[in-house]
Every structure is written in C-alpha cells, then in structure tokens.
XYZ file of C-alpha atoms in Angstrom:
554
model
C -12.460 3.647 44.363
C -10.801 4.412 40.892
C -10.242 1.276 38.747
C -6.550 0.662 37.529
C -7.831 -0.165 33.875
C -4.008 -1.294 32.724
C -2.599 1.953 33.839
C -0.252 0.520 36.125
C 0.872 -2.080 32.836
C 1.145 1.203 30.786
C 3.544 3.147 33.337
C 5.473 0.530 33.102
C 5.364 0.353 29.204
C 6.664 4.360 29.555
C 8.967 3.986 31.884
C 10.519 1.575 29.543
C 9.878 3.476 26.516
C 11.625 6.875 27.888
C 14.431 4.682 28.971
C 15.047 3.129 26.047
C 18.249 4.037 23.302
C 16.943 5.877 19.973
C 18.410 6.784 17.027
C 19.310 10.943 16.363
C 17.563 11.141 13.397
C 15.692 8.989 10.317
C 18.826 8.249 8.577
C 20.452 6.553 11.562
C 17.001 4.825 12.315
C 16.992 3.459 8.557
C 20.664 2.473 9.008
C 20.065 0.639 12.638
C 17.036 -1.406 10.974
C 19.275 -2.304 7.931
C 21.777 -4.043 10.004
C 19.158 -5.786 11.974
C 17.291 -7.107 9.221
C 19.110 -6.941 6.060
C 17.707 -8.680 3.419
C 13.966 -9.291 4.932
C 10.983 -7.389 2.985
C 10.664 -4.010 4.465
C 7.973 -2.895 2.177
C 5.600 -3.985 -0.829
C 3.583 -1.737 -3.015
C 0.264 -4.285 -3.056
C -0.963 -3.389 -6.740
C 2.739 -2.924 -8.360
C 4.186 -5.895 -6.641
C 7.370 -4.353 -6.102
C 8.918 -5.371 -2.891
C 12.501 -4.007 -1.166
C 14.592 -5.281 1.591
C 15.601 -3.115 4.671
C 19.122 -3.022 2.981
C 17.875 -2.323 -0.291
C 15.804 0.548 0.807
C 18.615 1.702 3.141
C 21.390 1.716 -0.305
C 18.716 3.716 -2.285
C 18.723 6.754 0.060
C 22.605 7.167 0.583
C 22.642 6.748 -3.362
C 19.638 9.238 -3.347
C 21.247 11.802 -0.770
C 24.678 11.721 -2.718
C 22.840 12.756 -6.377
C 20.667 15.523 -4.431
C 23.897 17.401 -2.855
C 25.693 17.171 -6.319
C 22.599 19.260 -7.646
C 22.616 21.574 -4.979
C 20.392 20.778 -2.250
C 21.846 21.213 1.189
C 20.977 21.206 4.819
C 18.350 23.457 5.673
C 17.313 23.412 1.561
C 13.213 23.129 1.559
C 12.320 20.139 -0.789
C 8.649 19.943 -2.028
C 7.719 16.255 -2.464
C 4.569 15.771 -4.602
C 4.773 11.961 -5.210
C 1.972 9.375 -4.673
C 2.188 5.991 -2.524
C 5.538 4.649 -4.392
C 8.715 4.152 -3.631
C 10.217 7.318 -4.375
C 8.461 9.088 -1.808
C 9.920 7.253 1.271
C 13.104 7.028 -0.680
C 12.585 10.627 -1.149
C 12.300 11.469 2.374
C 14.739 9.810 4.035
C 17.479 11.274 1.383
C 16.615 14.417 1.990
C 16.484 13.420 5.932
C 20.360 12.600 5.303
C 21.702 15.710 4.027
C 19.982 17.595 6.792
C 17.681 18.966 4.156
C 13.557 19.754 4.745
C 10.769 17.981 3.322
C 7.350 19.476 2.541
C 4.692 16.990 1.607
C 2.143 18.170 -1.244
C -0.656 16.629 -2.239
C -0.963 15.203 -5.435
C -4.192 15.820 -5.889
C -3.874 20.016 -5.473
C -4.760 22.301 -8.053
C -2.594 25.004 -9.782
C -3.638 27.691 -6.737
C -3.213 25.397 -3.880
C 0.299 24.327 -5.111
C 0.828 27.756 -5.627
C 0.054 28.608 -2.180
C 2.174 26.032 -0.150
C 5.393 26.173 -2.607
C 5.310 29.941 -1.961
C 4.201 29.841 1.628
C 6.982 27.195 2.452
C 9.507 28.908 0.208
C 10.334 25.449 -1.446
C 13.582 25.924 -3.586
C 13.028 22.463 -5.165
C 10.521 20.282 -6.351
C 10.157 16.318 -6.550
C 7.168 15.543 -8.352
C 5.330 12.899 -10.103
C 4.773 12.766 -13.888
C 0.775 12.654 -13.353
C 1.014 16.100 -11.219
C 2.989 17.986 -13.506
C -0.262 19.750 -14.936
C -1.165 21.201 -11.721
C 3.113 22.826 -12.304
C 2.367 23.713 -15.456
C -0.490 25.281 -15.129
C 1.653 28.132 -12.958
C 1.843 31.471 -14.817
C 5.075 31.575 -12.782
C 7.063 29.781 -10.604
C 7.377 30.775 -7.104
C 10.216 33.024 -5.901
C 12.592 30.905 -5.057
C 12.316 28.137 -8.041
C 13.713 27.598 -10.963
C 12.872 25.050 -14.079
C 16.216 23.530 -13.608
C 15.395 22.757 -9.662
C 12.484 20.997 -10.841
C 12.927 16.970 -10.508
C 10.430 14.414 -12.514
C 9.778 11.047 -11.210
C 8.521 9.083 -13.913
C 9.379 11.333 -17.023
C 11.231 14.528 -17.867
C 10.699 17.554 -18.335
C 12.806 20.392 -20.428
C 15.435 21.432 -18.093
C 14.606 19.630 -15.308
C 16.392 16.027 -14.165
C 14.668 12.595 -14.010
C 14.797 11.020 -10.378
C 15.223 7.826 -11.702
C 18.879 9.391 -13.421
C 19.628 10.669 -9.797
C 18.720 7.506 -8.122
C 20.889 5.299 -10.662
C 24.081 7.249 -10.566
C 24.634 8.259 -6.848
C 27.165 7.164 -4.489
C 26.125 4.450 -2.068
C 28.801 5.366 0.283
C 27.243 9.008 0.770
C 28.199 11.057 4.054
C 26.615 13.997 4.896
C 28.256 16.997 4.360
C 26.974 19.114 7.346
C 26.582 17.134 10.443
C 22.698 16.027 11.706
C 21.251 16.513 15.112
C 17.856 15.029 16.471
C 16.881 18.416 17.053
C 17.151 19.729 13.353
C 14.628 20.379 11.083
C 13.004 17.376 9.129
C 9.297 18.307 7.561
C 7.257 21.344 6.901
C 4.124 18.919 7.122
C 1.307 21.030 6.058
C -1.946 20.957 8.368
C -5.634 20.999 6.931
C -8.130 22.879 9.216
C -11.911 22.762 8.764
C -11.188 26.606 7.981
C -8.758 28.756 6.632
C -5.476 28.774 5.039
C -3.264 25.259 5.590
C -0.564 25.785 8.315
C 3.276 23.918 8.038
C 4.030 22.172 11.327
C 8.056 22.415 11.622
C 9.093 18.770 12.630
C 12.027 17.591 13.863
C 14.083 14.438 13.335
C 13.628 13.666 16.962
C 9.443 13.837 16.160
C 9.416 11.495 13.613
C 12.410 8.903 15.321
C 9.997 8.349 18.947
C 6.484 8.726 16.600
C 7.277 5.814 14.728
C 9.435 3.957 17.468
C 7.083 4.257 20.394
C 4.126 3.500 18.035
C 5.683 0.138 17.317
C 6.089 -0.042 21.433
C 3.046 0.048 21.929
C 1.613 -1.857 19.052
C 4.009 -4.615 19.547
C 3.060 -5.194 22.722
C -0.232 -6.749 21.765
C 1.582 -9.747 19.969
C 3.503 -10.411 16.473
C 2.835 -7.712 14.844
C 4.692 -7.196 11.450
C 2.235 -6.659 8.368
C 0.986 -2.848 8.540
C -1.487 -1.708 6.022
C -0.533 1.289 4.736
C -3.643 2.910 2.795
C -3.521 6.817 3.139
C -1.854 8.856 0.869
C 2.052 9.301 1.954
C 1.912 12.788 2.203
C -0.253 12.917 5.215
C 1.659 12.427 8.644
C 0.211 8.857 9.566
C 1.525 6.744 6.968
C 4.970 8.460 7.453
C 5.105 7.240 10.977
C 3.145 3.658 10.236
C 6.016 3.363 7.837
C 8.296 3.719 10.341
C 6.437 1.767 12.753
C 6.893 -1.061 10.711
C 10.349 -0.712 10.246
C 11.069 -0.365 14.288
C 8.605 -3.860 14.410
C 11.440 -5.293 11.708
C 8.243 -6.319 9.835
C 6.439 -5.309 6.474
C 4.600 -1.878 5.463
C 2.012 -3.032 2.888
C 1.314 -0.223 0.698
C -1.598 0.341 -1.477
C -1.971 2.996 -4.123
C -5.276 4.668 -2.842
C -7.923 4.813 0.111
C -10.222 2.364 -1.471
C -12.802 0.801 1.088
C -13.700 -1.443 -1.290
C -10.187 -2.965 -2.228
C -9.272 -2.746 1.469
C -10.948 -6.040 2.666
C -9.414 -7.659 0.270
C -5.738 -6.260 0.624
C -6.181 -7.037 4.539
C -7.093 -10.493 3.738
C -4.554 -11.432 0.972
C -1.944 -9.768 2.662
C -2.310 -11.180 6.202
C -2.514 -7.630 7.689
C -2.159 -7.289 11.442
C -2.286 -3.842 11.931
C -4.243 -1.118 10.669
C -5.789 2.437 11.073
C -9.692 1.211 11.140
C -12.453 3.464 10.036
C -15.828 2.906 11.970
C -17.568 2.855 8.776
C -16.235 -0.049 7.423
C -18.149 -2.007 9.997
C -20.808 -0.903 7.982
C -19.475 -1.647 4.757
C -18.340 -4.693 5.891
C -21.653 -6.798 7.694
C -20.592 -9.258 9.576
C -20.354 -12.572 8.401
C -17.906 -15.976 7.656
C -15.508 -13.785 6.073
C -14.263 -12.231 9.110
C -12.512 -15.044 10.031
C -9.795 -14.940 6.886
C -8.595 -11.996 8.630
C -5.372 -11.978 10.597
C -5.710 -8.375 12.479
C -4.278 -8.182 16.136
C -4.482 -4.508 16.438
C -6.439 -1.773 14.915
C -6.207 1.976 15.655
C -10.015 3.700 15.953
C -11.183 7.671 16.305
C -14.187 8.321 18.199
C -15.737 4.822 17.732
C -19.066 4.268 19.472
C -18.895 1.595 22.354
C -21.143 -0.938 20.520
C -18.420 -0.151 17.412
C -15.599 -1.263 19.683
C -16.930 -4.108 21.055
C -17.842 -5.584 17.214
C -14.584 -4.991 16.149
C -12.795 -7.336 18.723
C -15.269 -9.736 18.696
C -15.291 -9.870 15.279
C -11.947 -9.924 14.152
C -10.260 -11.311 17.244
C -8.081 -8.289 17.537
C -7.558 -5.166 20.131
C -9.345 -1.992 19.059
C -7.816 0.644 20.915
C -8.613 4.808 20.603
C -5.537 7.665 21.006
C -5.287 11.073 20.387
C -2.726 12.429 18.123
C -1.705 15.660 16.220
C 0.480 16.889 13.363
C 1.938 19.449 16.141
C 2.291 16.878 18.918
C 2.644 13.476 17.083
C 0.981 10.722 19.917
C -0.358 12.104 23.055
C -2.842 10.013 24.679
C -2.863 6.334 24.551
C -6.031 3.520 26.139
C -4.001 0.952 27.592
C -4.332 -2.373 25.739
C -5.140 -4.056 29.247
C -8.133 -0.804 29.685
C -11.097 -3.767 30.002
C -14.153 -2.330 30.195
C -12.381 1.391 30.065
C -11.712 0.747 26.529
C -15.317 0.537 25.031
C -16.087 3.775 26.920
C -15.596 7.305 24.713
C -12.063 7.867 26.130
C -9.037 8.999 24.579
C -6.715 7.206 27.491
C -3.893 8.281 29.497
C -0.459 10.670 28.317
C 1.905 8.574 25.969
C 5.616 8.299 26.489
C 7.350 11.814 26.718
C 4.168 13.102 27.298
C 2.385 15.350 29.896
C -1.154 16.779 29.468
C -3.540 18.676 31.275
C -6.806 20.700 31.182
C -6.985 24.250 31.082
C -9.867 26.839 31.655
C -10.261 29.935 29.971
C -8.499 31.730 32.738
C -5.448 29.885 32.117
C -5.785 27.536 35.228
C -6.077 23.970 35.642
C -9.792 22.789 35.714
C -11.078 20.524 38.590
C -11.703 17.110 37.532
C -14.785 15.907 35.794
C -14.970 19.922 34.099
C -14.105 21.002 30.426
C -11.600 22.660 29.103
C -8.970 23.206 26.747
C -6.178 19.610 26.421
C -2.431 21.403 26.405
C 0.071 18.792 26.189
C 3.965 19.113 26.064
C 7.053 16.901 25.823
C 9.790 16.195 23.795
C 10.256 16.029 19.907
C 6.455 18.161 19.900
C 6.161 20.754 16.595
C 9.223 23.612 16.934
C 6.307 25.804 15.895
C 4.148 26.971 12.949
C 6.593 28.432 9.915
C 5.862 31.645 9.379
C 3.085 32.541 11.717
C 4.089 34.819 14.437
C 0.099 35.027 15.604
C -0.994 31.552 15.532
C 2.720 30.195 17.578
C 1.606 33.137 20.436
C -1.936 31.964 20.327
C -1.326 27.869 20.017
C 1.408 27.899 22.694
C 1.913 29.058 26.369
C 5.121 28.500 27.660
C 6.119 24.845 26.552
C 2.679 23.723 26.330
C 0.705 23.511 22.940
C -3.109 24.032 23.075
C -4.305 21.599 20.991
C -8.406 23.573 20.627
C -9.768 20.253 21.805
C -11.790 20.386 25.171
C -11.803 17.485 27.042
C -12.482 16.424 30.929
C -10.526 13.827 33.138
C -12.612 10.890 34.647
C -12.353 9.706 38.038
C -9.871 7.072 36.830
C -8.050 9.525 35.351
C -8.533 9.265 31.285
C -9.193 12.022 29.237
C -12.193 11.770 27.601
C -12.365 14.530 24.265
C -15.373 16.702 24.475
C -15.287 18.279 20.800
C -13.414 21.510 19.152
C -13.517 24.385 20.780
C -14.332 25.666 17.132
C -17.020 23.335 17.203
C -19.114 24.038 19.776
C -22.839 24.516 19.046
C -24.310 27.503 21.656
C -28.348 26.875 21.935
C -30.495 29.482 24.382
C -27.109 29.475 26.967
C -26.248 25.934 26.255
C -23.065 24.171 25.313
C -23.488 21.132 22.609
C -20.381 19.253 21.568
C -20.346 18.420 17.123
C -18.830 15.545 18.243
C -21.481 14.136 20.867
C -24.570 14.737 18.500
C -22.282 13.098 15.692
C -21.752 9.933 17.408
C -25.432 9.772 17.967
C -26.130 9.910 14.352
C -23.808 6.954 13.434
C -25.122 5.202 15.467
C -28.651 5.169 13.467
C -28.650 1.476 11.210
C -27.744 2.936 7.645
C -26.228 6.443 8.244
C -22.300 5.828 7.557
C -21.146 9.669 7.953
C -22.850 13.037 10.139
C -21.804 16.372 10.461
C -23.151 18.440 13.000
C -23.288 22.355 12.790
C -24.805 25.361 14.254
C -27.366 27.540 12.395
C -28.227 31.177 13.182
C -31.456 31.554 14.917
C -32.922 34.986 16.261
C -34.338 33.544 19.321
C -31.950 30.818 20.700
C -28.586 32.150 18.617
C -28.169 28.573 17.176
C -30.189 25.698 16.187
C -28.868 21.999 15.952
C -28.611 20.820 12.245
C -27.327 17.798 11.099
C -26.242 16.595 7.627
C -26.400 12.937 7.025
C -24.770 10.373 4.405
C -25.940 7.430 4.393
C -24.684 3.517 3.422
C -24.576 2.648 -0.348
C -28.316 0.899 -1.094
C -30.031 2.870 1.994
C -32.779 5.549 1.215
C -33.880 8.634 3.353
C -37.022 6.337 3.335
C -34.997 3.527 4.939
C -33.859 6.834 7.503
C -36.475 9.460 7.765
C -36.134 12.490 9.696
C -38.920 10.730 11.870
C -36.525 7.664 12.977
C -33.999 9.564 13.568
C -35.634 11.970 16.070
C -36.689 8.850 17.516
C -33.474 7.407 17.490
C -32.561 10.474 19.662
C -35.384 10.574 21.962
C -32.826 8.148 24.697
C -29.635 9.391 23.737
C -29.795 12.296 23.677
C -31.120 15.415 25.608
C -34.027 17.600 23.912
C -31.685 20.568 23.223
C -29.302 18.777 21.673
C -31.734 16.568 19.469
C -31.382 18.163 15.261
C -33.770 20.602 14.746
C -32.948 20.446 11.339
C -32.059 17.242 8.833
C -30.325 16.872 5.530
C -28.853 14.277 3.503
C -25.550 14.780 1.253
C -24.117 11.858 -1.065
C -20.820 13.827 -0.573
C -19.095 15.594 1.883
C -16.420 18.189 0.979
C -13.327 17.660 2.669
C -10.102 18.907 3.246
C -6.485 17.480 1.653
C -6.391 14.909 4.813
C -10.081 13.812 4.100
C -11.879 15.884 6.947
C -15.165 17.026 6.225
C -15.293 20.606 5.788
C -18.347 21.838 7.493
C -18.287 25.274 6.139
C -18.568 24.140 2.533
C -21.481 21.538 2.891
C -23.951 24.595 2.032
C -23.173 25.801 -1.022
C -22.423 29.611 -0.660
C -25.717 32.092 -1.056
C -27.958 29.133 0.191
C -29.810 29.746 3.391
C -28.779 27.004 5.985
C -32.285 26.198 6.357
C -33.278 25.625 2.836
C -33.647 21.974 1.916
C -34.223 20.405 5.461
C -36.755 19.017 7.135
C -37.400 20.686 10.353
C -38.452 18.960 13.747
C -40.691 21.580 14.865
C -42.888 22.423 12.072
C -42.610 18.760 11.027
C -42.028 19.439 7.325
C -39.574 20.053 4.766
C -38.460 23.801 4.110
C -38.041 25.230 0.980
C -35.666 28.688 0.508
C -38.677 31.003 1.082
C -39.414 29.343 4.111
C -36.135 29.113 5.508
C -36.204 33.080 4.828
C -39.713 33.652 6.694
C -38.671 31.765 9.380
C -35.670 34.064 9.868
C -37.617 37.129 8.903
C-alpha cells in the first residue's frame, strides 16, 4: 500500500491555509504587519548596517506613494525599478503597490540593449534607478517611447532634469490615501522571465500573487519551528527575494539582506546573523566540507532544487535543519510542496504534493491526463497564478488551456502520489528513438567528488540524431586530472544506463547564464565552433580537435 509520507499533516496545513483571512493587496499586508509588530526590526542590510522597524518601513511607503502621485504616476502607470539590494527597492515597490501603480524589475546589471529592450517592451513611462546604472541609461541614443528625462528618478544622485528619490522620500505625506481604489485582483509587477532561449517574457502579477506567495510561504516555513531570520542573498529584482521578503514579514521576524550572491561571504552572514532560513544551493555543500563549523549555525529550514538524495540527507544531518524541495514559477508562484513530515519521501527526487490554492496534473501530448507512473507535461492552476504574458498573444494561447498553465516541465506521479519532475520538455536529449532527461544525466554528474556544476545537451549526430555531451565545472583547487573523462564514465557505469552515459566531455571555468543566474546552454559553445571540438570522446577514447569533430560528421 501507498505510504502517507505527511500528506495527511499537509492537507491539513491547506485546509487551514485556504481558510485563513488575507490581506487585498501588499499595502494592506505592510499595514497589518505594522500594527502587529511596530517597532521590531523588519529588515537589515548586513554590509550597510542599516536596520528599519515594521512601522518605519510601513511610514516610508505612504510618504513614498504620496511624492510619486504628485509627479504623476497613477494606477495602472508602469514603473521600471532598476535598484540593487537596498532599501529603496522594497520601499519602492510597495509605494508603487499603493497607488495601484505597476512595477517592472530590471536588472542592474543589463546593458544599454537589454534595458532598451524591456523599457520598450514593457512600455515603462518611468524609471527608478540607481546612480551606479545610470551608464547603461545613458548610453541610450534615445529614450523609449513613452519616457521622458523629467520621468526619470535617481536614487543616490541626480541627474539634469530628473528628481532625486531621496527628495521624494523626505517630503511626502505620511498620511497618503490612494487616489483610485485597489483590488487583490489588480495589476502589481511586470516581472520579467529569463528562458534558456529567446527574448525575456513579463509575467503580469497580481496583488493577490504576491499577498498568498509570501503568506503561505511563511505557513509553511513556520511550521517547522521559530523561524524569523531569512537570508536574503539574490538580487531583489528576481521574484524570490520579493516573496522571502514578504515571508519574513508574515513570520513578524527579520529579512537579512546582503548586497550580492557571494558564496564565500554567505557562511559567514548565516553564522553572524543567526539565519534560520534560507534558499540553499547544493553546491555549497561542496564549498563548504563538513566540519566543527557547522555547528555555529542556527538553520531550521532550507529550501533545495533538484538536490541529490545523499545531498539531502548531509544537509539535515549536518546542520540540524529540514531540507525540503518545491516547485515554483514566476507564472504560478508555489505549486508543489514535500511535506516537512515526508520521512524517507523527502530524500527521494520528488517535487511533493500541490500547495495551497493549488491543483496540478499531468498531461499527454493529446491533451489527456496520463496514467500514473507515465510522463508528461505538469499544468497547474489556482488562484492569484500569472493574468498572462504582456504582450504575447502566441505564447498566452500556447502556455495556457483553459485555466490551466503548462508549465514545459514533464513530470510523472508516484504511487504515493508526488510528482516527481522529469526535465524540460525543451530539454530533452533524443538518442537512436530514446528519451534522456538534461536533468537526470545532470544529477549524475554532481554527484562525481569535485564537479560543482554540469550541463547536459544534445549534439547532432548523423546516425543516432543526438549524442549525450556534457560540460563540466568543477570545485575551486580540483583539476580535470583530479576528474578525468575516465572516472567519470566510470562514475556512470551504475547510475546510469549506457545510452544515457556522455559520449562527449568538456570542462568550462564559466558558465553563461541568464539575468536570474541559469546557465544558458545555447551559449556554452561559442558560435562557429563545432560542438564536438574540444572534447574528449568515449568511443574513440581521445580528445577531438575541430578537424576531427568535422570528419566525424563528414
């Protein structure tokens, strides 16, 4: 018979969570956690010190919202925000969130062309942005359509006709009201997403998406003990530290910010600042050995993404915490959850059951639900999911049927029930007839004593249509002596089946990625360079140079 696996404890948990009373949108959430907690630290920016109260950070975004209406901006006005990890970008947000206005997160890291692209694309009509980015604006040989120097807003400087936001933060009205009334169901972000290919993609986000994101994220978190101290260490204009920071306000405890990703500042930030919760990346294990140390931290909970089982079990033994894997979206916010009572379920390569508000099922090409145990294509629906992609007719008919999204992840459901995530249907490797999950051969590889990072890709082949190839970084202070192609086909020989075993191996120090740090597999071979080239191949047993990669080919 089926185990139970905490199911039964996590249908209880929804139950509870669907019940429960939330707030219409951010600016009433911000408002409900003021009252609660008042003067207690609701965030700290680790390197800068700075620190602000619930009440404090509440004042700042009515005084915020009342300066941004005086200049203009008004419900349904698009708002780029190109701001690092300081206080002016939550500020920022929830300001905007108030008048009924839309945010659009940029990275501050684009160039002159990709800024280009989304302002135009997402027809921003003003801009927030940092001092350091201003180059990348500059750099413009015009503004977009639909901007204008004097709609341009500096934080941390000025600019000629534009308007400091530290001016607009100092002389609004505390008391602001909104001029145009708010509903859960109105438009919050234009959250750009970053595919391995193509052209980025803004997710249209309601109010209601980002109020039960962050709220039933600290439901479930919570659950696992005092949590209060979240580590916030991704750049704020990606989607998860916009709902950890939330998170941590529903927990009425403390978002700990830092400036940058930094893996090797990140120990110490968890340590010094008595984090409990975290999003955990499975190479840090690496970067991390085991040792003493691990007992200064304070962790109870850490999120994980396709972790190997021996990877989850280290993690709770080591730190004394619960490890637990979900699968989330930008269009769909949480969808599947591993109960925190899984047991044994939860080392196992499973995504878990549907979240709060949350139905999901598995679809075959045909359109029809797949018997259990088969692959296909995860659609989930519910409330508060993505209204839709802004302006793209053709990818809304394609990515939705009815009021289901397709995510483009296969997956299969277990005996028990969980959904366990096959790979992207994008990134499926087809070998003489045969289906081979990225993902599967990827896990495989990081699981080999020194390789921290794998990417596994199709090549062209005339006789079986595609060969396996794999691309390999390895640990700081770890050679391709320390992992030849030799111990690595070894590696493979019980794990995984011949077809599926690399054909071809190379090593990267770098992988490109995209703005929210995925690698981009099309870009790892420089264009004009034959896939081959550079690689050492299993069946000849050597290294290939360009002119052999082209003979073999023909």
């Amino acid at each position: 018979m089926p185990g139970d696996y905490g199911v039964a404890q996590m249908m209880e948990q929804r139950s509870v969570a669907e019940a429960a009373d939330y707030p219409d949108t951010i600016g009433d959430l911000v408002d409900r956690a003021a009252d609660t907690h008042g003067d207690a630290t609701l965030a700290k920016w680790i390197e800068s010190g700075v620190t602000m109260s619930y009440a404090e950070f509440a004042e700042k975004t009515r005084k915020l919202a009342s300066s941004l209406v005086a200049r203009g901006i008004r419900k349904g006005t698009h708002v780029a925000v190109m701001l690092p990890n300081v206080a002016a970008f939550p500020i920022t947000w929830v300001a905007l969130g108030r008048i009924g206005a839309v945010m659009i997160p940029v990275n501050v890291g684009y160039t002159q062309q990709e800024l280009t692209f989304v302002l135009t694309d997402a027809d921003a009509q003003f801009v927030v942005i940092d001092e350091s980015a201003l180059p990348a604006l500059e750099a413009m040989e015009a503004l977009p359509p639909l901007l204008s120097d004097t709609r341009i807003i500096v934080h941390g400087g000025t600019r000629a006709d534009g308007q400091s936001w530290e001016a607009l933060l100092d002389s609004g009205d505390p008391e602001f009201t909104a001029p145009s009334p708010i509903s859960r169901n109105d438009l919050l972000n234009l959250q750009y997403t970053s595919g391995t290919t193509g052209f980025p993609k803004g997710c249209m986000l309601s109010h209601d998406y980002w109020v039960l994101i962050g709220s039933l994220a600290a439901h479930w978190r919570g659950s696992s003990g005092d949590v209060k101290n979240v580590l916030i260490w991704a750049p704020f204009y990606y989607m998860d530290p916009q709902w950890q920071f939330l998170m941590a306000m529903q927990l009425g405890g403390t978002a700990k910010i830092a400036p940058r990703m930094s893996m090797t500042k990140a120990w110490d930030y968890m340590v010094d600042e008595e984090i409990h919760y975290c999003i955990f990346p499975e190479p840090a294990l690496k970067v991390w050995p085991e040792s003493e140390t691990d007992k200064k931290l304070h962790l109870k909970f850490v999120s994980i993404f396709g972790w190997s089982a021996e990877s989850r079990k280290a993690a709770e033994r080591r730190f004394g915490c619960v490890a637990r894997e979900s699968f989330g979206m930008t269009e769909i916010g949480g969808g599947l959850m591993v109960p925190e009572q899984a047991g044994e379920k939860a080392y196992q390569r499973t995504c878990g059951i549907p979240a709060a508000f949350r139905e999901a099922r598995i679809v075959g090409a045909d359109g029809k639900d797949v018997p259990q145990g088969e692959v296909g294509e995860l659609w989930i629906a519910g409330r508060g999911i993505l209204w839709g992609y802004y302006k793209r007719p053709q990818a809304n008919a394609e990515g939705f049927s009815g009021r289901w999204f397709r995510t483009g992840d296969l997956f299969r459901q277990d005996e028990d029930g969980f959904f366990q995530i096959v790979g992207r249907i994008k990134d499926m490797i087809r070998r003489s007839g045969e289906n081979i999950a990225a993902q599967e051969v990827e896990a495989v590889m990081t699981s080999i004593p020194g390789v921290l990072e794998a990417a596994a890709v199709g090549v062209p082949d005339p006789r079986r249509g595609q060969e396996v190839k794999v691309y390999l970084r390895l640990s700081e202070g770890v050679s391709q002596q320390d992992v030849s192609p030799e111990t690595v086909i070894a590696h493979c020989s019980s794990r995984l089946a011949r077809f599926k075993t690399p054909r071809f191996i190379a090593y990267v120090d770098e992988f490109p990625r995209t703005v929210s740090n995925k690698i981009r597999k099309g870009d790892i071979t420089p264009d004009g360079t034959h896939p081959r080239a550079d690689s050492w191949d299993r069946t000849e047993g050597r290294w290939l140079t360009a002119a052999d990669a082209d003979a073999q080919t023909g």
